[in-house]
């Protein structure tokens, strides 16, 4: 499970170590230099003679890079640095002693054109607001140089790509795109959340011993393969279909019959003991013809999936969904509210056992109905803020779908799941996610009903569903080919199986 902490928490955790004289910057710089060497070698190049350009701001982030350049220079690297102001004194002295050349801003372009590696130490967690001059002009010029080069440089960011918000992943101005980010001590939310994540490249985390001084609750978490075993119910010899969870699915319409099929396929594939389908007669026939194991009479249900492909313009269908939602809330049964049904929360408050699964457009509609309008663009620029706002306004757990899925309840930490293949963005993939989430919620249905409020569990399960959905898409697309949503549903059992067998992260 990846845990990410805000800048203030990182600073507070560093303080007692610095007081004890633990050489944090030295460790950070050593890790940065090691990563440069490793990457240069991986490109098939020799380390001595490699040209490395350091971009050095006047804070400790620049200090990290100065000490790293000193180490590299001692290994025979041809190291230069551009300073934006008065640099970290000890770092400057070390770099000077090691033979690092300090260039003036006028030579930036020629140095950047020839250097194989750029190390970004302009700003780290001390940055406030959009990147300012002179760092801003440096980034602008570097981006121009990058596109003009026959071979792109390897860009390694120290701690964070300069220009991204460490705590929220916003990019309020220009930011320098990195291939690798060597992050110090612990990950920061901005490296996981969109759009900041897109600037970070691969994340390498440097252990600095901060863990015991960090708060027990991180600002952001991300589910990994190993966490699935704690959340997915592996049936034992005494399990039966009810103890494994029953999912009720009210999805699809004559207009969108496929949504019924996709959501029920995913609900079955997710491992619940039984799926009951409660849609229109015509779609029922379709669903049962494809999945004879699906039951169409009503009985005990431990989680509902409502809305995917339901025609909410049809008053009868809409009131049926609303009734089912109200009954579930009263009975403490968790609900996934998808697609058009999300608009029901325009006027009613719900507990966090109701999980809504909007994309940015659907979230924009909901927020507008709640009197807090945000455009799709504003949501894309700060998805975690928008998701939290919707959760706070409605009481629901929000799973905001995007290239990084973000899940949160009104309080408790934020969950973010990224890294799924772009091929996942295909029609019907959302119906699959809703069905899958219903399946895992049903497995937890009795516990959630006992807890009353969700206590952060629905957000965790939403993140787990997002993880499995992303993995299933990856399995379906294999080494890279277009995929369709039913293939994602088809790959869910394998994705769960692989995660349950995983001993990795
Ligand atoms: N403490 C340690 O031993 C360890 C620290 N570590 C490292 O230190 C980093 C944190 O260092 P930090 O606190 O010095 O802040 P940092 O990120 O360098 O930025 C401050 C500078 O940026 C400037 N600036 C601010 N906003 C700006 C903007 N928008 N646009 C442009 N400039 C802006 C600001 O200018 P000012 O506001 O003062 O005019 C100031 O000069 C951390 O990320 C990690 O890399 C690790 O090695 C672990 C050990
Ligand atoms: K940086």
XYZ file of C-alpha atoms and ligand atoms in Angstrom:
555
model
C 0.000 0.000 0.000
C 1.468 3.324 -0.990
C 1.186 6.043 1.644
C 1.725 9.693 0.851
C 2.117 12.574 3.283
C 1.716 16.328 3.034
C 4.735 18.645 3.123
C 4.000 19.822 6.673
C 3.910 16.266 7.971
C 7.192 15.494 6.185
C 8.848 18.570 7.674
C 7.641 17.688 11.157
C 8.949 14.155 10.780
C 12.319 15.427 9.570
C 12.750 17.820 12.501
C 13.610 15.332 15.292
C 16.027 13.510 12.992
C 17.772 16.740 12.029
C 17.981 17.669 15.722
C 19.762 14.393 16.367
C 22.202 15.251 13.602
C 21.033 12.560 11.180
C 22.541 13.602 7.813
C 19.264 13.584 5.855
C 20.448 15.763 3.011
C 23.551 13.682 2.573
C 21.426 10.546 2.313
C 19.044 12.239 -0.094
C 21.931 13.413 -2.274
C 23.607 9.998 -2.220
C 20.371 8.361 -3.375
C 19.939 10.957 -6.095
C 23.489 10.434 -7.386
C 23.075 6.647 -7.265
C 19.885 6.880 -9.300
C 21.604 9.033 -11.926
C 24.438 6.526 -12.211
C 22.049 3.589 -12.435
C 20.023 5.240 -15.188
C 23.053 6.349 -17.170
C 24.375 2.792 -17.108
C 20.965 1.409 -18.052
C 21.111 3.576 -21.176
C 24.361 1.810 -22.053
C 26.525 4.869 -21.348
C 29.710 5.163 -19.328
C 29.459 7.304 -16.202
C 32.788 9.208 -16.544
C 32.388 11.905 -19.151
C 28.585 11.937 -19.001
C 27.312 15.515 -19.014
C 24.904 16.310 -16.174
C 23.210 19.664 -15.696
C 21.852 20.542 -12.248
C 19.119 23.165 -11.853
C 19.600 24.577 -8.422
C 17.123 26.701 -6.478
C 18.069 28.504 -3.304
C 16.394 26.119 -0.849
C 17.270 22.695 0.465
C 15.942 21.089 -2.700
C 18.795 22.830 -4.507
C 21.038 21.635 -1.653
C 20.161 18.020 -2.420
C 21.181 18.541 -6.022
C 24.450 20.353 -5.186
C 25.600 17.497 -2.944
C 24.508 14.986 -5.611
C 26.481 16.876 -8.278
C 29.528 16.854 -6.010
C 29.274 13.072 -5.706
C 28.823 12.698 -9.459
C 31.747 14.996 -10.241
C 33.953 12.822 -8.061
C 32.904 9.870 -10.234
C 34.176 11.634 -13.344
C 30.844 13.083 -14.474
C 31.082 16.422 -16.246
C 28.776 18.343 -13.903
C 27.453 21.886 -14.325
C 24.904 23.853 -12.340
C 22.648 26.806 -13.001
C 21.712 28.722 -9.853
C 18.508 30.724 -9.425
C 19.788 32.687 -6.404
C 22.011 32.307 -3.374
C 22.452 28.546 -3.062
C 22.609 26.228 -0.060
C 25.990 27.212 1.417
C 27.393 23.794 2.359
C 26.115 22.248 -0.860
C 27.733 24.999 -2.888
C 31.036 24.528 -1.096
C 30.954 20.748 -1.624
C 30.083 21.097 -5.305
C 32.826 23.703 -5.838
C 35.419 21.501 -4.176
C 34.419 18.557 -6.364
C 34.866 20.604 -9.541
C 31.229 21.272 -10.480
C 31.116 24.199 -12.921
C 28.709 27.049 -12.130
C 27.307 28.554 -15.281
C 25.344 31.739 -15.743
C 21.821 31.778 -17.069
C 23.015 32.837 -20.543
C 24.611 29.427 -21.082
C 21.545 27.433 -20.008
C 20.464 26.635 -23.560
C 23.792 25.277 -24.771
C 24.353 23.261 -21.584
C 20.816 21.860 -21.743
C 21.248 20.947 -25.401
C 24.291 18.803 -24.761
C 23.686 17.356 -21.255
C 22.494 13.753 -21.214
C 20.926 14.259 -17.782
C 19.125 17.208 -16.194
C 18.576 17.139 -12.431
C 15.732 19.325 -11.229
C 16.425 20.928 -7.862
C 14.617 24.215 -8.447
C 11.996 23.730 -5.735
C 10.739 20.879 -3.579
C 8.239 20.829 -0.735
C 9.057 24.451 0.107
C 7.420 25.739 -3.099
C 4.396 27.986 -2.732
C 2.035 28.786 -5.608
C 2.920 28.728 -9.303
C 6.581 28.630 -10.276
C 8.110 32.146 -10.146
C 10.967 33.805 -11.958
C 13.770 33.024 -12.478
C 12.847 29.332 -12.139
C 9.889 29.874 -14.455
C 12.040 31.176 -17.318
C 14.471 28.275 -16.831
C 11.653 25.722 -17.165
C 10.237 27.502 -20.217
C 13.636 27.430 -21.917
C 14.289 23.805 -20.963
C 10.968 22.679 -22.429
C 11.880 24.451 -25.692
C 15.269 22.756 -25.740
C 13.724 19.372 -24.976
C 11.409 19.388 -28.004
C 14.237 20.530 -30.287
C 16.680 17.801 -29.290
C 17.144 14.700 -31.445
C 17.325 12.578 -28.268
C 15.458 13.721 -25.178
C 17.516 14.172 -22.015
C 16.948 11.988 -18.976
C 15.258 14.303 -16.484
C 15.489 13.363 -12.805
C 13.501 15.416 -10.310
C 14.751 15.794 -6.760
C 11.837 15.118 -4.400
C 9.174 16.523 -6.799
C 9.027 17.897 -10.314
C 9.325 21.664 -9.814
C 5.996 23.378 -10.408
C 3.626 20.715 -9.086
C 1.698 21.090 -5.837
C 3.242 18.586 -3.404
C 0.029 18.223 -1.416
C -2.640 18.137 -4.110
C -1.018 17.472 -7.497
C -2.233 20.742 -8.984
C -0.056 22.382 -11.618
C -0.943 26.057 -11.413
C 1.657 27.203 -13.980
C 4.609 25.596 -15.747
C 6.254 22.480 -14.341
C 9.305 20.527 -15.467
C 8.397 17.068 -16.703
C 10.643 14.319 -15.300
C 11.346 10.744 -16.353
C 12.148 9.785 -12.784
C 11.351 11.433 -9.461
C 13.597 10.532 -6.545
C 11.358 11.421 -3.630
C 12.873 11.919 -0.207
C 11.644 9.975 2.811
C 8.095 9.290 1.714
C 5.829 9.913 -1.291
C 3.816 13.147 -1.508
C 0.164 13.186 -2.713
C 1.097 15.364 -5.707
C 3.137 12.507 -7.165
C 0.080 10.251 -7.247
C -2.728 12.652 -8.138
C -3.478 14.104 -11.546
C -2.258 16.296 -13.113
C 0.988 16.417 -11.056
C 1.566 12.679 -11.483
C 1.994 13.159 -15.217
C 5.130 15.218 -14.570
C 6.714 12.759 -12.148
C 7.558 9.743 -14.315
C 8.746 6.758 -12.340
C 8.832 7.271 -8.568
C 11.839 6.134 -6.560
C 11.393 6.485 -2.805
C 14.466 7.124 -0.645
C 14.130 5.786 2.913
C 15.235 8.417 5.432
C 13.820 6.859 8.597
C 10.883 9.274 8.802
C 8.219 6.604 9.338
C 8.140 6.592 13.134
C 7.679 10.377 13.180
C 4.893 10.551 10.609
C 1.234 10.697 11.697
C -0.489 7.309 11.702
C -2.951 8.506 9.084
C -1.445 9.487 5.730
C -3.035 12.151 3.523
C -3.378 9.697 0.655
C -3.248 5.941 0.190
C -3.119 3.724 -2.833
C -4.094 0.045 -2.883
C -1.482 -2.410 -4.143
C -1.728 -6.108 -5.041
C -0.878 -7.322 -1.550
C -3.724 -5.341 0.037
C -6.386 -7.202 -1.915
C -6.166 -10.248 0.349
C -7.266 -8.062 3.288
C -10.335 -6.876 1.420
C -11.512 -9.718 -0.797
C -13.370 -12.457 0.909
C -11.752 -15.803 0.103
C -14.479 -18.430 0.709
C -13.752 -21.155 3.242
C -15.317 -24.618 3.632
C -18.284 -23.154 5.578
C -19.042 -20.382 3.103
C -22.354 -20.312 1.298
C -23.785 -17.970 -1.271
C -25.308 -15.647 1.345
C -22.195 -15.441 3.473
C -20.232 -14.569 0.329
C -22.564 -11.667 -0.350
C -25.551 -11.093 -2.611
C -25.442 -8.168 -5.043
C -28.665 -6.619 -6.275
C -28.282 -4.968 -9.651
C -30.759 -2.449 -11.027
C -29.134 -1.284 -14.238
C -29.766 -1.101 -17.979
C -32.797 -0.101 -20.016
C -34.197 -0.632 -23.471
C -32.029 2.285 -24.488
C -28.882 0.852 -22.875
C -29.324 -2.921 -22.531
C -25.549 -3.491 -22.614
C -25.087 -1.706 -19.282
C -27.185 -4.423 -17.617
C -25.008 -7.123 -19.097
C -21.705 -5.454 -18.252
C -22.591 -4.559 -14.664
C -23.960 -8.033 -13.894
C -20.954 -9.721 -15.566
C -18.621 -7.709 -13.357
C -20.735 -8.324 -10.234
C -20.474 -12.068 -10.887
C -16.795 -11.907 -11.738
C -16.044 -9.956 -8.543
C -16.726 -13.026 -6.426
C -20.017 -12.309 -4.659
C -22.064 -15.417 -3.850
C -25.086 -14.409 -5.901
C -26.278 -11.690 -8.263
C -29.946 -10.667 -8.370
C -30.996 -8.619 -11.358
C -33.915 -6.205 -10.983
C -34.160 -4.376 -14.307
C -36.813 -4.234 -17.057
C -38.218 -7.525 -18.366
C -36.475 -7.280 -21.740
C -33.045 -6.692 -20.249
C -33.684 -9.433 -17.666
C -34.079 -11.903 -20.532
C -30.850 -10.725 -22.077
C -28.954 -10.919 -18.794
C -30.211 -14.408 -17.923
C -29.592 -15.704 -21.438
C -25.949 -14.647 -21.089
C -25.562 -15.554 -17.415
C -27.887 -18.369 -16.363
C -26.544 -18.119 -12.797
C -28.236 -14.736 -12.317
C -31.446 -14.713 -10.280
C -34.328 -12.395 -11.143
C -36.583 -12.872 -8.147
C -36.048 -10.612 -5.172
C -34.815 -11.626 -1.744
C -31.924 -10.847 0.570
C -29.401 -8.359 -0.870
C -26.204 -7.120 0.833
C -25.301 -4.365 -1.654
C -27.099 -2.658 -4.518
C -25.755 -1.360 -7.819
C -28.154 1.271 -9.103
C -28.186 3.384 -12.193
C -25.724 2.253 -14.892
C -27.621 2.602 -18.163
C -30.963 3.293 -16.437
C -33.063 5.769 -18.390
C -33.632 8.380 -15.686
C -35.906 10.318 -18.079
C -38.396 7.495 -17.642
C -40.281 8.536 -14.464
C -41.111 4.961 -13.523
C -37.506 3.785 -13.757
C -36.249 6.872 -11.934
C -38.684 6.476 -9.042
C -37.853 2.778 -8.784
C -34.144 3.629 -8.403
C -34.929 6.372 -5.850
C -37.126 3.995 -3.842
C -34.428 1.307 -3.844
C -31.863 3.878 -2.698
C -34.040 5.042 0.199
C -34.839 1.498 1.308
C -31.167 0.553 1.234
C -30.172 3.590 3.290
C -32.843 2.767 5.863
C -31.676 -0.845 6.046
C -27.981 0.142 6.152
C -27.269 -1.711 2.904
C -24.363 -0.259 0.895
C -25.190 1.120 -2.551
C -23.246 1.942 -5.682
C -24.952 4.832 -7.429
C -23.757 5.157 -11.013
C -24.365 7.269 -14.115
C -27.730 9.112 -14.309
C -28.746 7.936 -10.819
C -26.015 10.124 -9.311
C -28.290 13.126 -9.941
C -30.524 11.822 -7.116
C -27.954 13.247 -4.702
C -28.604 16.723 -6.087
C -31.202 17.060 -3.356
C -30.737 14.322 -0.762
C -27.997 13.627 1.768
C -26.831 10.055 2.263
C -24.447 8.105 4.524
C -20.969 7.181 3.307
C -22.144 3.611 2.637
C -23.570 5.085 -0.584
C -20.742 5.207 -3.123
C -21.191 7.349 -6.209
C -19.045 6.662 -9.264
C -19.106 9.801 -11.428
C -16.733 10.856 -14.172
C -15.807 14.536 -14.283
C -18.909 15.509 -16.303
C -21.314 13.762 -13.941
C -19.559 15.273 -10.941
C -19.839 18.741 -12.497
C -23.607 18.231 -12.836
C -23.944 17.089 -9.237
C -21.902 19.996 -7.872
C -23.951 22.450 -9.937
C -27.159 20.967 -8.508
C -25.686 21.464 -5.042
C -24.940 25.128 -5.749
C -21.149 24.686 -5.955
C -20.544 24.751 -9.708
C -17.156 23.600 -10.991
C -16.428 23.066 -14.673
C -15.052 19.770 -15.997
C -11.737 21.564 -16.513
C -11.679 22.768 -12.914
C -12.403 19.225 -11.743
C -9.630 17.800 -13.942
C -7.198 20.413 -12.566
C -7.866 19.376 -8.945
C -9.788 16.065 -8.873
C -9.102 15.329 -5.211
C -10.537 18.678 -4.134
C -13.647 18.167 -6.292
C -14.214 14.638 -4.995
C -13.844 15.771 -1.392
C -16.232 18.664 -1.995
C -18.894 16.324 -3.422
C -18.440 13.922 -0.506
C -18.771 16.745 2.010
C -21.877 18.164 0.330
C -23.732 14.849 -0.039
C -22.295 12.641 2.715
C -21.585 9.933 0.109
C -18.318 8.198 -0.628
C -17.156 9.478 -4.014
C -15.194 7.417 -6.520
C -14.263 9.985 -9.158
C -13.199 8.205 -12.333
C -10.324 9.534 -14.389
C -6.895 8.467 -15.512
C -6.316 8.364 -11.745
C -9.427 7.248 -9.862
C -9.867 9.148 -6.598
C -11.998 7.833 -3.724
C -12.954 9.584 -0.509
C -15.605 9.898 2.138
C -16.359 13.306 3.694
C -13.565 12.713 6.231
C -10.816 10.027 6.457
C -7.927 9.794 4.013
C -8.037 10.037 0.279
C -7.438 7.021 -1.961
C -5.985 7.307 -5.436
C -5.415 4.591 -8.031
C -3.447 5.381 -11.139
C -1.371 3.600 -13.677
C -4.200 1.836 -15.545
C -3.744 1.590 -19.291
C -5.309 4.294 -21.444
C -7.174 1.521 -23.281
C -9.373 1.268 -20.193
C -11.136 4.443 -21.300
C -13.761 2.643 -23.344
C -17.558 2.679 -23.403
C -19.039 0.449 -20.716
C -15.889 0.346 -18.565
C -17.780 2.386 -15.951
C -20.633 -0.148 -15.882
C -18.044 -2.855 -15.213
C -16.501 -0.843 -12.371
C -19.930 -0.262 -10.785
C -20.760 -3.996 -10.892
C -17.352 -4.950 -9.521
C -17.650 -2.436 -6.686
C -21.115 -3.786 -5.872
C -19.596 -7.261 -5.654
C -16.968 -6.269 -3.096
C -19.406 -4.105 -1.116
C -21.780 -7.104 -0.890
C -18.947 -9.176 0.585
C -18.646 -6.485 3.276
C -22.386 -5.767 3.410
C -23.081 -7.250 6.841
C -20.055 -5.561 8.448
C -21.042 -2.229 6.917
C -24.639 -2.610 8.080
C -23.345 -3.290 11.622
C -21.025 -0.286 11.523
C -23.869 1.990 10.396
C -21.610 4.705 9.049
C -18.996 3.554 6.606
C -15.935 4.538 8.717
C -13.810 4.898 5.628
C -14.322 1.285 4.547
C -16.384 2.064 1.420
C -13.629 4.399 0.149
C -11.039 1.686 0.729
C -13.203 -0.853 -1.102
C -13.798 1.619 -3.928
C -10.017 1.980 -4.264
C -9.674 -1.803 -4.272
C -12.312 -2.130 -7.006
C -10.500 0.544 -9.001
C -7.214 -1.326 -8.580
C -8.713 -4.640 -9.766
C -10.487 -2.881 -12.649
C -7.175 -1.350 -13.754
C -5.384 -4.688 -13.485
C -8.168 -6.454 -15.387
C -7.847 -3.883 -18.169
C -4.079 -4.460 -18.215
C -4.562 -8.239 -18.468
C -7.068 -7.757 -21.287
C -4.843 -5.481 -23.299
C -1.786 -7.659 -22.769
C 1.149 -6.190 -24.592
C -0.988 -3.437 -26.079
C -4.114 -3.578 -28.214
C -7.562 -1.989 -28.132
C -9.921 -3.641 -25.662
C -13.661 -3.512 -25.006
C -15.426 -3.338 -21.665
C -16.632 -6.944 -21.680
C -12.999 -8.054 -21.906
C -12.269 -6.055 -18.737
C -15.127 -7.863 -16.977
C -13.800 -11.175 -18.322
C -10.335 -10.528 -16.897
C -11.551 -9.620 -13.383
C -11.216 -13.164 -11.940
C -7.626 -13.377 -13.154
C -6.840 -9.912 -11.775
C -8.232 -10.905 -8.363
C -6.434 -14.247 -8.457
C -3.099 -12.645 -9.283
C -3.510 -10.062 -6.526
C -4.443 -12.731 -3.967
C -1.350 -14.724 -4.917
C 0.887 -11.675 -4.874
C 3.789 -11.367 -2.500
C 5.018 -8.095 -4.021
C 3.876 -4.554 -3.283
N 15.684 19.761 5.629
C 16.505 18.781 5.189
O 17.592 18.536 5.705
C 16.106 18.005 4.064
C 15.456 18.581 2.990
N 15.238 17.926 1.888
C 14.994 18.633 0.651
O 14.649 19.964 0.941
C 13.471 20.317 0.265
C 12.745 21.359 1.010
O 13.604 22.423 1.149
P 13.132 23.874 1.554
O 12.265 23.793 2.708
O 14.340 24.687 1.720
O 12.279 24.331 0.326
P 12.534 24.197 -1.260
O 11.646 23.174 -1.752
O 13.965 24.073 -1.585
O 11.972 25.592 -1.770
C 12.331 26.804 -1.124
C 12.941 27.746 -2.132
O 12.063 27.859 -3.229
C 11.670 29.206 -3.377
N 10.288 29.208 -3.812
C 9.178 28.984 -3.080
N 8.093 28.964 -3.852
C 8.537 29.198 -5.117
C 7.877 29.305 -6.363
N 6.559 29.189 -6.464
N 8.623 29.522 -7.456
C 9.959 29.651 -7.361
N 10.635 29.573 -6.198
C 9.922 29.348 -5.094
C 11.924 29.862 -2.065
O 12.135 31.199 -2.315
P 11.623 32.308 -1.258
O 10.162 32.072 -1.078
O 12.400 32.022 -0.012
O 11.953 33.572 -1.927
C 13.135 29.107 -1.580
O 14.303 29.628 -2.166
C 12.755 19.039 0.075
O 11.868 19.098 -0.998
C 13.901 18.072 -0.171
O 14.312 18.136 -1.523
C 15.544 16.506 1.837
O 16.811 16.400 1.344
C 15.510 15.859 3.198
C 16.424 16.565 4.094
K 12.530 19.598 -7.696
